[in-house]
Amino acid sequence: MTAWLEQARYALERGDRSRSFTAENPTAAPGDGGRASSILGAGRKGAPCITIPAGGTVTLAEAAGAGEIRHIWCTVTHHTEAVGFVLRDLVLRAYWDGSDTPSAEVPLGDLFCNGNGQRSLVTSSQVVVAPTSGMNAYFRMPFRDGARITIENQHPVDVEGFFYQIDWIEIPDPATVSPLRFHAEFRRENPTRLAHDYALVDDIVGRGVFLGSYLTIVALERYWWGEGEMKFFIDGDTDHPTICGTGTEDYYGGAWAFQDRLSSETEPEVLTFSAPYVGYPMYVTRDQSHQAVYATAMAPAHGMYRWHEPDPIYFHHDLRVTLQQIGQVGPDLVERADDVSSVAYWYQESVGNTGHPFPSRDQRRPR
């Protein structure tokens, strides 16, 4: 609390102003919120949400000058999911400092650690997804010369009932704003290639800090899938990384295949969990989407996250992050090919993306 109050004191002395983009105040203008009328009268919940037309892009936030986004909340009306995987079909993009190239480009669900087009509860320091799909992000997103956040609807129908609020700080002196810009990049390989490490990101050039990642794996083969090591190739590393983990579930804070007990006599129960910096919130073995006529069997789907707030990964020239696709059958380690997707989150002293092509809607469709 002391640190929070000290930050507040500094912000007040600097002259920061609190602002918010919503459906009722799309320009975040002072004193301009809640003006729309409803059957209850003026200023009584007249425009709480928007419709995003099929194939259309809507600007959710556009700020001039300097500032910092502190919180994004949004949700989508449930019935929209009955005609497809809306959480994969909506694409959020963020642009900083007048750039025409997005620094963040991610399917809406995956940005909030809800992969495979499915909902899951998340309770972490950076992302909180509450019942029922109230999606919150607390990534700090500074900018010195304008910011723009858009959402594109690649769904086959209009998305009605998209609710959102983007809270930010207007900062009078651009020189006091951090030079680091928020980046997020989505990738998918379906399936991965045998003995070829999956790259969460491999084209980062410059100086910055890696914040974390969200990973989904749909297991396409039997037996244990998570022996692959997460590797961080930092500042010129070539064949071997500076940082290398011991296994996939280990990197995401778990151990021993996320099992509740270790026993050869009983079937081990796999437990999900959600904590401030690490979590495994998704474990799905049956199709629970509105697409299923019956709850038919499916390849097990897994989703996990890690935030490097207490253990930051700094880079000064370049960064590449990869994951091995290695499993285990009995005592033997084996190369695997699974359906893998990810979001990498980082900050660096430049804007724009890495140049990696963003997957099309067909390429993102959940298995």
Coordinates of C-alpha atoms in Angstrom, one line a residue, residues 231-244 317-320:
K231 CA 14.4 -21.8 -23.9
F232 CA 15.3 -18.1 -23.9
F233 CA 18.0 -17.2 -26.5
I234 CA 19.2 -13.8 -25.3
D235 CA 21.5 -11.2 -27.0
G236 CA 23.3 -13.3 -29.6
D237 CA 22.7 -16.8 -28.3
T238 CA 22.9 -19.2 -31.2
D239 CA 22.7 -23.0 -30.7
H240 CA 22.2 -22.9 -27.0
P241 CA 20.1 -20.5 -24.8
T242 CA 21.1 -18.6 -21.7
I243 CA 18.0 -19.7 -19.9
C244 CA 16.6 -23.2 -20.2
H317 CA 19.9 -6.7 -28.5
D318 CA 17.6 -9.5 -29.3
L319 CA 15.4 -12.3 -27.9
R320 CA 14.1 -15.6 -29.2

